[in-house]
mmCIF file of C-alpha atoms in Angstrom:
data_model
loop_
_atom_site.group_PDB
_atom_site.id
_atom_site.type_symbol
_atom_site.label_atom_id
_atom_site.label_comp_id
_atom_site.label_asym_id
_atom_site.label_seq_id
_atom_site.Cartn_x
_atom_site.Cartn_y
_atom_site.Cartn_z
ATOM 1 C CA MET A 1 89.199 92.256 95.032
ATOM 2 C CA THR A 2 92.935 92.114 94.593
ATOM 3 C CA ALA A 3 95.466 94.509 96.087
ATOM 4 C CA SER A 4 98.999 95.376 95.198
ATOM 5 C CA ALA A 5 100.590 93.861 98.247
ATOM 6 C CA THR A 6 103.655 91.706 98.447
ATOM 7 C CA VAL A 7 106.546 91.268 100.795
ATOM 8 C CA PRO A 8 109.708 92.893 99.428
ATOM 9 C CA PRO A 9 112.700 90.556 99.331
ATOM 10 C CA SER A 10 114.905 93.119 101.050
ATOM 11 C CA THR A 11 113.822 95.616 103.709
ATOM 12 C CA GLU A 12 116.492 98.068 102.540
ATOM 13 C CA HIS A 13 114.457 98.607 99.355
ATOM 14 C CA THR A 14 110.991 98.884 100.903
ATOM 15 C CA GLU A 15 111.091 102.659 101.087
ATOM 16 C CA SER A 16 111.889 103.108 97.406
ATOM 17 C CA ILE A 17 109.290 100.531 96.366
ATOM 18 C CA ALA A 18 106.599 102.166 98.527
ATOM 19 C CA GLU A 19 107.103 105.466 96.697
ATOM 20 C CA ASP A 20 105.548 103.892 93.618
ATOM 21 C CA PRO A 21 102.010 105.343 93.333
ATOM 22 C CA TRP A 22 100.591 101.900 92.505
ATOM 23 C CA GLU A 23 102.190 100.470 95.624
ATOM 24 C CA ARG A 24 100.717 103.283 97.703
ATOM 25 C CA PHE A 25 97.212 103.344 96.227
ATOM 26 C CA GLY A 26 96.786 99.858 94.767
ATOM 27 C CA TRP A 27 94.534 98.999 97.702
ATOM 28 C CA VAL A 28 91.828 101.120 96.027
ATOM 29 C CA MET A 29 91.419 98.377 93.411
ATOM 30 C CA GLY A 30 90.693 95.916 96.196
ATOM 31 C CA ALA A 31 88.299 98.256 97.968
ATOM 32 C CA ILE A 32 86.167 98.668 94.837
ATOM 33 C CA TRP A 33 84.801 95.160 95.281
ATOM 34 C CA LEU A 34 83.230 96.128 98.609
ATOM 35 C CA VAL A 35 80.212 97.216 96.562
ATOM 36 C CA PHE A 36 79.151 93.566 96.601
ATOM 37 C CA LEU A 37 78.637 93.791 100.342
ATOM 38 C CA GLY A 38 75.523 95.731 99.432
ATOM 39 C CA PHE A 39 73.728 92.443 98.819
ATOM 40 C CA PRO A 40 73.939 91.134 102.422
ATOM 41 C CA ILE A 41 73.154 94.647 103.680
ATOM 42 C CA ALA A 42 70.028 94.718 101.499
ATOM 43 C CA ALA A 43 69.084 91.235 102.704
ATOM 44 C CA ILE A 44 69.313 92.374 106.317
ATOM 45 C CA ILE A 45 67.366 95.565 105.806
ATOM 46 C CA THR A 46 64.538 93.811 103.919
ATOM 47 C CA SER A 47 64.327 90.869 106.326
ATOM 48 C CA ASP A 48 61.560 90.475 108.910
ATOM 49 C CA ARG A 49 63.991 90.359 111.821
ATOM 50 C CA PRO A 50 63.687 92.785 114.716
ATOM 51 C CA GLY A 51 65.081 96.278 114.115
ATOM 52 C CA ALA A 52 67.864 95.825 116.667
ATOM 53 C CA LEU A 53 69.151 92.704 114.923
ATOM 54 C CA ARG A 54 68.979 94.375 111.526
ATOM 55 C CA ALA A 55 70.960 97.349 112.844
ATOM 56 C CA LEU A 56 73.485 94.987 114.382
ATOM 57 C CA GLY A 57 73.844 93.162 111.062
ATOM 58 C CA VAL A 58 74.524 96.397 109.199
ATOM 59 C CA VAL A 59 77.101 97.396 111.822
ATOM 60 C CA LEU A 60 78.816 94.013 111.461
ATOM 61 C CA ILE A 61 79.101 94.355 107.680
ATOM 62 C CA VAL A 62 80.319 97.967 107.880
ATOM 63 C CA GLY A 63 82.906 96.913 110.447
ATOM 64 C CA PHE A 64 83.892 94.043 108.168
ATOM 65 C CA ALA A 65 84.436 96.496 105.303
ATOM 66 C CA ALA A 66 86.450 98.892 107.481
ATOM 67 C CA ILE A 67 88.791 96.156 108.706
ATOM 68 C CA TYR A 68 89.177 94.832 105.173
ATOM 69 C CA VAL A 69 90.170 98.256 103.808
ATOM 70 C CA ARG A 70 92.537 98.866 106.719
ATOM 71 C CA GLY A 71 94.228 95.545 106.036
ATOM 72 C CA LEU A 72 94.639 96.421 102.337
ATOM 73 C CA VAL A 73 96.154 99.816 103.153
ATOM 74 C CA ARG A 74 98.641 98.338 105.593
ATOM 75 C CA SER A 75 99.558 95.578 103.163
ATOM 76 C CA SER A 76 100.497 98.122 100.465
ATOM 77 C CA ARG A 77 102.547 100.466 102.633
ATOM 78 C CA VAL A 78 106.153 100.376 103.790
ATOM 79 C CA GLU A 79 105.303 98.477 106.945
ATOM 80 C CA ARG A 80 103.723 95.569 105.040
ATOM 81 C CA ARG A 81 105.071 92.423 106.656
ATOM 82 C CA PHE A 82 103.743 89.002 107.533
ATOM 83 C CA VAL A 83 103.101 89.771 111.194
ATOM 84 C CA ARG A 84 100.496 88.945 113.776
ATOM 85 C CA ALA A 85 98.365 91.854 112.540
ATOM 86 C CA GLY A 86 97.687 89.832 109.390
ATOM 87 C CA TRP A 87 96.340 86.913 111.374
ATOM 88 C CA LEU A 88 94.308 89.305 113.531
ATOM 89 C CA ASN A 89 92.676 90.802 110.439
ATOM 90 C CA VAL A 90 91.814 87.406 108.966
ATOM 91 C CA VAL A 91 90.425 86.058 112.247
ATOM 92 C CA THR A 92 88.394 89.214 112.878
ATOM 93 C CA LEU A 93 86.914 89.157 109.388
ATOM 94 C CA SER A 94 86.038 85.476 109.817
ATOM 95 C CA ILE A 95 84.237 86.145 113.098
ATOM 96 C CA LEU A 96 82.267 89.035 111.615
ATOM 97 C CA MET A 97 81.347 86.884 108.606
ATOM 98 C CA VAL A 98 80.072 84.046 110.791
ATOM 99 C CA ALA A 99 78.049 86.480 112.884
ATOM 100 C CA THR A 100 76.522 87.951 109.715
ATOM 101 C CA ILE A 101 75.646 84.490 108.398
ATOM 102 C CA VAL A 102 73.831 83.792 111.644
ATOM 103 C CA LEU A 103 71.790 86.970 111.155
ATOM 104 C CA VAL A 104 71.016 86.859 107.428
ATOM 105 C CA GLY A 105 71.678 83.280 106.378
ATOM 106 C CA THR A 106 73.482 82.138 103.252
ATOM 107 C CA GLU A 107 73.782 85.661 101.808
ATOM 108 C CA GLY A 108 76.520 86.242 104.390
ATOM 109 C CA ILE A 109 78.666 83.584 102.742
ATOM 110 C CA GLY A 110 79.244 86.195 100.035
ATOM 111 C CA MET A 111 81.750 87.749 102.464
ATOM 112 C CA MET A 112 83.980 84.683 102.173
ATOM 113 C CA PRO A 113 85.893 85.907 99.063
ATOM 114 C CA PHE A 114 87.006 88.986 101.002
ATOM 115 C CA VAL A 115 88.376 86.801 103.792
ATOM 116 C CA VAL A 116 90.263 84.722 101.229
ATOM 117 C CA ALA A 117 91.680 87.796 99.496
ATOM 118 C CA MET A 118 92.866 89.251 102.797
ATOM 119 C CA ALA A 119 94.525 85.989 103.789
ATOM 120 C CA VAL A 120 96.369 85.735 100.483
ATOM 121 C CA PHE A 121 97.823 89.232 100.758
ATOM 122 C CA VAL A 122 98.723 89.431 104.451
ATOM 123 C CA LEU A 123 99.672 85.894 105.462
ATOM 124 C CA PRO A 124 102.667 83.726 104.583
ATOM 125 C CA LEU A 125 102.048 81.744 101.427
ATOM 126 C CA ARG A 126 101.548 78.385 103.137
ATOM 127 C CA ALA A 127 99.142 79.876 105.663
ATOM 128 C CA ALA A 128 97.273 81.637 102.853
ATOM 129 C CA LEU A 129 96.897 78.354 100.994
ATOM 130 C CA ALA A 130 95.584 76.718 104.170
ATOM 131 C CA VAL A 131 93.009 79.460 104.661
ATOM 132 C CA PHE A 132 92.041 79.188 101.003
ATOM 133 C CA GLY A 133 91.412 75.445 101.346
ATOM 134 C CA ALA A 134 89.502 75.925 104.570
ATOM 135 C CA ALA A 135 87.331 78.568 102.901
ATOM 136 C CA ILE A 136 86.432 76.152 100.093
ATOM 137 C CA VAL A 137 85.431 73.483 102.613
ATOM 138 C CA ALA A 138 83.547 75.939 104.832
ATOM 139 C CA THR A 139 81.614 77.345 101.871
ATOM 140 C CA GLY A 140 80.544 73.888 100.788
ATOM 141 C CA VAL A 141 79.649 72.704 104.296
ATOM 142 C CA GLY A 142 77.833 75.946 105.086
ATOM 143 C CA ALA A 143 75.765 75.831 101.917
ATOM 144 C CA TRP A 144 74.827 72.194 102.530
ATOM 145 C CA THR A 145 73.977 72.811 106.176
ATOM 146 C CA VAL A 146 71.552 75.596 105.444
ATOM 147 C CA GLY A 147 69.765 73.518 102.841
ATOM 148 C CA ARG A 148 71.339 74.491 99.491
ATOM 149 C CA PRO A 149 72.647 71.164 98.216
ATOM 150 C CA PHE A 150 74.928 70.695 95.210
ATOM 151 C CA THR A 151 72.268 70.306 92.597
ATOM 152 C CA ALA A 152 72.300 71.642 89.073
ATOM 153 C CA ASP A 153 70.116 74.576 90.102
ATOM 154 C CA GLY A 154 71.586 74.998 93.587
ATOM 155 C CA GLY A 155 73.461 78.119 94.598
ATOM 156 C CA ALA A 156 76.311 76.293 96.335
ATOM 157 C CA TRP A 157 78.070 75.682 93.042
ATOM 158 C CA PHE A 158 78.079 79.410 92.342
ATOM 159 C CA LEU A 159 79.404 80.259 95.820
ATOM 160 C CA LEU A 160 82.192 77.714 95.528
ATOM 161 C CA LEU A 161 83.119 79.001 92.081
ATOM 162 C CA ILE A 162 83.391 82.600 93.308
ATOM 163 C CA VAL A 163 85.556 81.676 96.305
ATOM 164 C CA ALA A 164 87.788 79.463 94.171
ATOM 165 C CA LEU A 165 88.249 82.107 91.465
ATOM 166 C CA VAL A 166 88.977 84.891 93.942
ATOM 167 C CA GLY A 167 91.546 82.777 95.772
ATOM 168 C CA ALA A 168 93.247 81.625 92.581
ATOM 169 C CA VAL A 169 93.433 85.113 91.054
ATOM 170 C CA CYS A 170 94.758 86.654 94.261
ATOM 171 C CA LEU A 171 97.431 83.977 94.535
ATOM 172 C CA VAL A 172 98.545 84.606 90.954
ATOM 173 C CA VAL A 173 98.643 88.371 91.536
ATOM 174 C CA ARG A 174 100.629 87.915 94.725
ATOM 175 C CA VAL A 175 103.212 85.633 93.123
ATOM 176 C CA LEU A 176 103.599 87.887 90.082
ATOM 177 C CA GLU A 177 103.989 91.013 92.191
ATOM 178 C CA GLN A 178 106.473 89.337 94.487
ATOM 179 C CA ARG A 179 108.535 88.270 91.481
ATOM 180 C CA GLY A 180 108.231 91.811 90.156
ATOM 181 C CA ALA A 181 109.523 93.230 93.447
ATOM 182 C CA GLU A 182 112.434 90.786 93.372
ATOM 183 C CA HIS A 183 113.144 91.794 89.786
ATOM 184 C CA ARG A 184 113.234 95.477 90.754
ATOM 185 C CA VAL A 185 115.662 94.751 93.577
ATOM 186 C CA LEU A 186 117.913 92.731 91.278
ATOM 187 C CA THR A 187 117.745 95.496 88.672
ATOM 188 C CA ASP A 188 118.795 98.036 91.298
ATOM 189 C CA HIS A 189 121.666 95.804 92.368
ATOM 190 C CA LEU A 190 122.739 95.315 88.755
ATOM 191 C CA ALA A 191 122.638 99.063 88.084
ATOM 192 C CA LEU A 192 124.697 99.689 91.216
ATOM 193 C CA THR A 193 127.230 97.040 90.259
ATOM 194 C CA THR A 194 127.462 98.398 86.725
ATOM 195 C CA GLU A 195 128.077 101.908 88.031
ATOM 196 C CA ARG A 196 130.761 100.656 90.407
ATOM 197 C CA GLU A 197 132.468 98.838 87.565
ATOM 198 C CA ARG A 198 132.276 101.956 85.403
ATOM 199 C CA VAL A 199 133.881 104.096 88.093
ATOM 200 C CA ALA A 200 136.551 101.473 88.784
ATOM 201 C CA ARG A 201 137.312 101.124 85.078
ATOM 202 C CA ASP A 202 137.496 104.879 84.512
ATOM 203 C CA VAL A 203 139.621 105.464 87.604
ATOM 204 C CA HIS A 204 141.980 102.703 86.481
ATOM 205 C CA ASP A 205 142.294 104.241 83.020
ATOM 206 C CA VAL A 206 142.861 107.750 84.371
ATOM 207 C CA LEU A 207 145.354 106.755 87.052
ATOM 208 C CA GLY A 208 147.115 104.167 84.902
ATOM 209 C CA HIS A 209 147.866 106.654 82.140
ATOM 210 C CA SER A 210 148.593 109.621 84.401
ATOM 211 C CA LEU A 211 150.882 107.765 86.796
ATOM 212 C CA THR A 212 152.750 106.208 83.878
ATOM 213 C CA VAL A 213 153.436 109.636 82.376
ATOM 214 C CA VAL A 214 154.340 111.066 85.786
ATOM 215 C CA THR A 215 156.825 108.246 86.316
ATOM 216 C CA VAL A 216 158.418 108.827 82.918
ATOM 217 C CA LYS A 217 158.690 112.571 83.480
ATOM 218 C CA ALA A 218 160.034 112.132 87.018
ATOM 219 C CA GLU A 219 162.775 109.800 85.734
ATOM 220 C CA LEU A 220 163.598 112.303 82.992
ATOM 221 C CA ALA A 221 163.742 115.192 85.457
ATOM 222 C CA GLU A 222 165.997 113.143 87.729
ATOM 223 C CA ARG A 223 168.454 112.613 84.859
ATOM 224 C CA LEU A 224 168.379 116.282 83.836
ATOM 225 C CA VAL A 225 168.572 117.891 87.261
ATOM 226 C CA ASP A 226 172.384 118.147 87.072
ATOM 227 C CA THR A 227 172.964 118.504 83.329
ATOM 228 C CA ASP A 228 170.027 120.716 82.370
ATOM 229 C CA PRO A 229 168.354 122.255 85.440
ATOM 230 C CA GLU A 230 165.999 124.433 83.399
ATOM 231 C CA ARG A 231 164.678 121.437 81.474
ATOM 232 C CA ALA A 232 164.338 119.531 84.723
ATOM 233 C CA LYS A 233 162.282 122.382 86.198
ATOM 234 C CA ALA A 234 160.070 122.358 83.126
ATOM 235 C CA GLU A 235 159.481 118.617 83.524
ATOM 236 C CA LEU A 236 158.650 119.079 87.209
ATOM 237 C CA ALA A 237 156.203 121.841 86.293
ATOM 238 C CA GLN A 238 154.551 119.480 83.825
ATOM 239 C CA ILE A 239 154.327 116.819 86.537
ATOM 240 C CA ARG A 240 152.602 119.327 88.811
ATOM 241 C CA ASP A 241 150.119 120.275 86.089
ATOM 242 C CA LEU A 242 149.518 116.644 85.208
ATOM 243 C CA THR A 243 148.753 115.676 88.798
ATOM 244 C CA ARG A 244 146.274 118.536 89.095
ATOM 245 C CA GLN A 245 144.632 117.510 85.845
ATOM 246 C CA SER A 246 144.482 113.898 87.003
ATOM 247 C CA LEU A 247 142.868 114.923 90.286
ATOM 248 C CA ALA A 248 140.217 116.872 88.381
ATOM 249 C CA GLU A 249 139.631 113.876 86.084
ATOM 250 C CA ILE A 250 139.221 111.543 89.051
ATOM 251 C CA ARG A 251 136.639 113.850 90.586
ATOM 252 C CA ALA A 252 134.755 114.109 87.301
ATOM 253 C CA THR A 253 134.945 110.338 86.821
ATOM 254 C CA VAL A 254 133.508 109.606 90.254
ATOM 255 C CA GLY A 255 130.738 112.088 89.533
ATOM 256 C CA GLY A 256 130.025 110.435 86.188
ATOM 257 C CA LEU A 257 130.692 113.674 84.308
ATOM 258 C CA ARG A 258 133.917 112.888 82.550
ATOM 259 C CA VAL A 259 133.892 112.237 78.799
ATOM 260 C CA ALA A 260 137.116 111.397 77.014
ATOM 261 C CA ARG A 261 137.792 113.493 73.901
ATOM 262 C CA LEU A 262 139.553 111.807 71.032
ATOM 263 C CA THR A 263 141.639 114.828 69.968
ATOM 264 C CA ASP A 264 142.834 115.369 73.541
ATOM 265 C CA GLN A 265 143.802 111.712 73.849
ATOM 266 C CA ILE A 266 145.760 111.823 70.587
ATOM 267 C CA SER A 267 147.731 114.825 71.819
ATOM 268 C CA SER A 268 148.293 113.198 75.215
ATOM 269 C CA ALA A 269 149.404 109.966 73.532
ATOM 270 C CA HIS A 270 152.001 111.793 71.425
ATOM 271 C CA ASP A 271 153.356 113.552 74.512
ATOM 272 C CA ALA A 272 153.562 110.349 76.549
ATOM 273 C CA LEU A 273 155.306 108.453 73.733
ATOM 274 C CA ASP A 274 157.754 111.302 73.051
ATOM 275 C CA ASP A 275 158.674 111.599 76.729
ATOM 276 C CA THR A 276 159.509 107.881 76.733
ATOM 277 C CA GLY A 277 161.602 108.157 73.596
ATOM 278 C CA ILE A 278 159.123 106.277 71.423
ATOM 279 C CA SER A 279 158.540 107.822 68.026
ATOM 280 C CA SER A 280 154.854 107.995 67.088
ATOM 281 C CA GLU A 281 152.945 108.122 63.828
ATOM 282 C CA LEU A 282 149.284 108.905 63.316
ATOM 283 C CA ILE A 283 147.434 107.653 60.262
ATOM 284 C CA GLY A 284 143.917 108.888 59.670
ATOM 285 C CA ASP A 285 141.952 111.990 60.521
ATOM 286 C CA PRO A 286 140.259 112.121 63.954
ATOM 287 C CA SER A 287 137.427 114.169 62.450
ATOM 288 C CA ALA A 288 136.599 111.241 60.152
ATOM 289 C CA VAL A 289 135.784 109.018 63.110
ATOM 290 C CA ASP A 290 132.064 108.391 63.558
ATOM 291 C CA PRO A 291 130.920 110.690 66.401
ATOM 292 C CA ARG A 292 129.165 107.729 68.011
ATOM 293 C CA HIS A 293 132.524 105.964 68.434
ATOM 294 C CA ARG A 294 134.827 108.799 69.451
ATOM 295 C CA VAL A 295 134.440 108.437 73.204
ATOM 296 C CA VAL A 296 135.069 104.670 73.179
ATOM 297 C CA LEU A 297 138.033 105.002 70.812
ATOM 298 C CA ALA A 298 139.467 107.776 72.991
ATOM 299 C CA TRP A 299 139.408 105.493 76.032
ATOM 300 C CA SER A 300 140.841 102.681 73.927
ATOM 301 C CA LEU A 301 143.721 104.857 72.710
ATOM 302 C CA ARG A 302 144.496 105.921 76.261
ATOM 303 C CA GLU A 303 144.730 102.323 77.502
ATOM 304 C CA ALA A 304 146.697 101.147 74.447
ATOM 305 C CA VAL A 305 149.304 103.904 74.709
ATOM 306 C CA THR A 306 149.617 103.390 78.459
ATOM 307 C CA ASN A 307 150.477 99.732 77.834
ATOM 308 C CA VAL A 308 152.981 100.668 75.108
ATOM 309 C CA VAL A 309 154.743 103.109 77.415
ATOM 310 C CA ARG A 310 154.680 100.830 80.421
ATOM 311 C CA HIS A 311 155.321 97.358 79.036
ATOM 312 C CA SER A 312 156.383 97.271 75.390
ATOM 313 C CA GLY A 313 159.985 98.479 75.353
ATOM 314 C CA ALA A 314 159.235 99.700 71.836
ATOM 315 C CA SER A 315 161.028 102.361 69.786
ATOM 316 C CA THR A 316 158.147 103.162 67.433
ATOM 317 C CA CYS A 317 154.350 103.230 67.747
ATOM 318 C CA ARG A 318 151.904 103.550 64.899
ATOM 319 C CA ILE A 319 148.334 104.713 65.504
ATOM 320 C CA GLU A 320 145.698 104.331 62.822
ATOM 321 C CA LEU A 321 142.188 105.706 63.040
ATOM 322 C CA GLY A 322 139.169 104.907 60.875
ATOM 323 C CA SER A 323 135.502 105.746 61.050
ATOM 324 C CA ASP A 324 134.825 102.747 63.265
ATOM 325 C CA PHE A 325 138.179 101.301 64.335
ATOM 326 C CA LEU A 326 141.470 102.017 66.064
ATOM 327 C CA THR A 327 144.756 100.158 65.575
ATOM 328 C CA VAL A 328 147.865 100.650 67.703
ATOM 329 C CA ASP A 329 151.066 98.863 66.558
ATOM 330 C CA ASP A 330 154.423 98.854 68.317
ATOM 331 C CA ASP A 331 157.748 97.103 67.670
ATOM 332 C CA GLY A 332 158.324 96.071 71.254
ATOM 333 C CA HIS A 333 158.591 92.769 73.113
ATOM 334 C CA GLY A 334 155.184 91.454 72.108
ATOM 335 C CA VAL A 335 152.500 89.820 74.247
ATOM 336 C CA ARG A 336 153.429 86.140 74.022
ATOM 337 C CA GLY A 337 153.268 84.484 77.416
ATOM 338 C CA ARG A 338 151.728 87.527 79.066
ATOM 339 C CA ARG A 339 148.459 87.547 80.928
ATOM 340 C CA GLU A 340 146.023 90.367 80.358
ATOM 341 C CA GLY A 341 145.832 92.901 83.148
ATOM 342 C CA ASN A 342 142.909 94.822 84.559
ATOM 343 C CA GLY A 343 143.355 97.549 81.963
ATOM 344 C CA LEU A 344 142.765 95.296 78.970
ATOM 345 C CA ARG A 345 139.916 93.503 80.718
ATOM 346 C CA GLY A 346 138.285 96.839 81.448
ATOM 347 C CA LEU A 347 138.823 97.899 77.833
ATOM 348 C CA ARG A 348 137.138 94.733 76.564
ATOM 349 C CA GLU A 349 134.157 95.413 78.836
ATOM 350 C CA ARG A 350 133.906 99.013 77.701
ATOM 351 C CA VAL A 351 134.165 98.163 73.998
ATOM 352 C CA GLY A 352 131.890 95.145 74.369
ATOM 353 C CA ALA A 353 129.224 97.328 75.949
ATOM 354 C CA ALA A 354 129.404 99.505 72.831
ATOM 355 C CA GLY A 355 128.943 96.464 70.574
ATOM 356 C CA GLY A 356 132.577 96.193 69.504
ATOM 357 C CA THR A 357 135.524 93.819 69.819
ATOM 358 C CA VAL A 358 139.134 94.087 70.975
ATOM 359 C CA ASP A 359 141.882 91.972 69.399
ATOM 360 C CA VAL A 360 145.394 91.869 70.857
ATOM 361 C CA GLY A 361 148.191 89.897 69.231
ATOM 362 C CA PRO A 362 151.484 90.049 67.348
ATOM 363 C CA GLY A 363 152.080 92.794 64.795
ATOM 364 C CA ALA A 364 151.763 92.357 61.032
ATOM 365 C CA ASP A 365 155.330 91.027 60.687
ATOM 366 C CA GLY A 366 155.037 88.800 63.735
ATOM 367 C CA GLN A 367 156.962 91.270 65.893
ATOM 368 C CA GLY A 368 155.737 93.641 68.538
ATOM 369 C CA THR A 369 152.085 94.019 69.467
ATOM 370 C CA ARG A 370 148.960 95.074 67.645
ATOM 371 C CA LEU A 371 145.817 96.166 69.424
ATOM 372 C CA LYS A 372 142.727 96.664 67.292
ATOM 373 C CA VAL A 373 139.362 97.984 68.423
ATOM 374 C CA GLN A 374 136.554 97.426 65.938
ATOM 375 C CA LEU A 375 133.142 98.997 66.426
#
């Protein structure tokens, strides 16, 4: 007798939620219970009432079933909202139930659970609770009035039990489904936020490294333009190529298609360090790095070398690669008294998401800076 109907926390997500087949067709599970309306129909048909009244009773119950199904369908579609249509459905079902009780007697009280279920799924929670309580009272009063007192063998106990169970189960289903809808919305928001952070982090890494190298090459070309024009032209040509490459990387990053390659980053790191006048040394074989870690270590190397070029003032840089770690040492100014920038924060997030750690501190001899990524 339950239906998959809840109010979504945010209307902007109702369309995506309604595309779920269960959300669209969950009302079928509620409609199955209409088979129990066969009992009051049978009671009417087999009664000794005039034919016109029996026909009217059947029409009332069929109309009751039609309105109930319509309410379930509307409550599981995109337009499901706590609106006046919900109250109209509940009131109409109540009127039809009372009219049926007048015709067939206590068997018509068996329609009460359907009224309760409809109220729970289409009314605000407080109103649904009020209808639920009123249904309990009405069932008890109705059973007593028609002469079925609360005795051990009386049927009123059974009627009350059915109404109470239906109301309680429907309330639990409603609360659980509403929490589930809220959870889906929060999951969507989290996925969107995570993707935005990924794009922002990747764009920062791409632009930070590329603009640093462009700046270094532009300064070099400016110094060489008078003394060595051919070399200056070559540097300008490299700047042009680098900007085109960076534009392509930005587009790929925004599209989520870019994957950093460790060998490319090692080559780019050597070029950036050489252009700045920093001698570089590589220890370890890139092919020995665990394939699972190569992408993360490539991004880590890019950020580390960018910081060396931009901030360190170093003359030498030593890069060491292992199967699951990367170490970058320089003999520059060090990091004492410096606050971490967005680049290092983004690197920590990236490495942390891969289950690793990032340590930044003084070098082995207390001079310069050492950055170590351990996966």
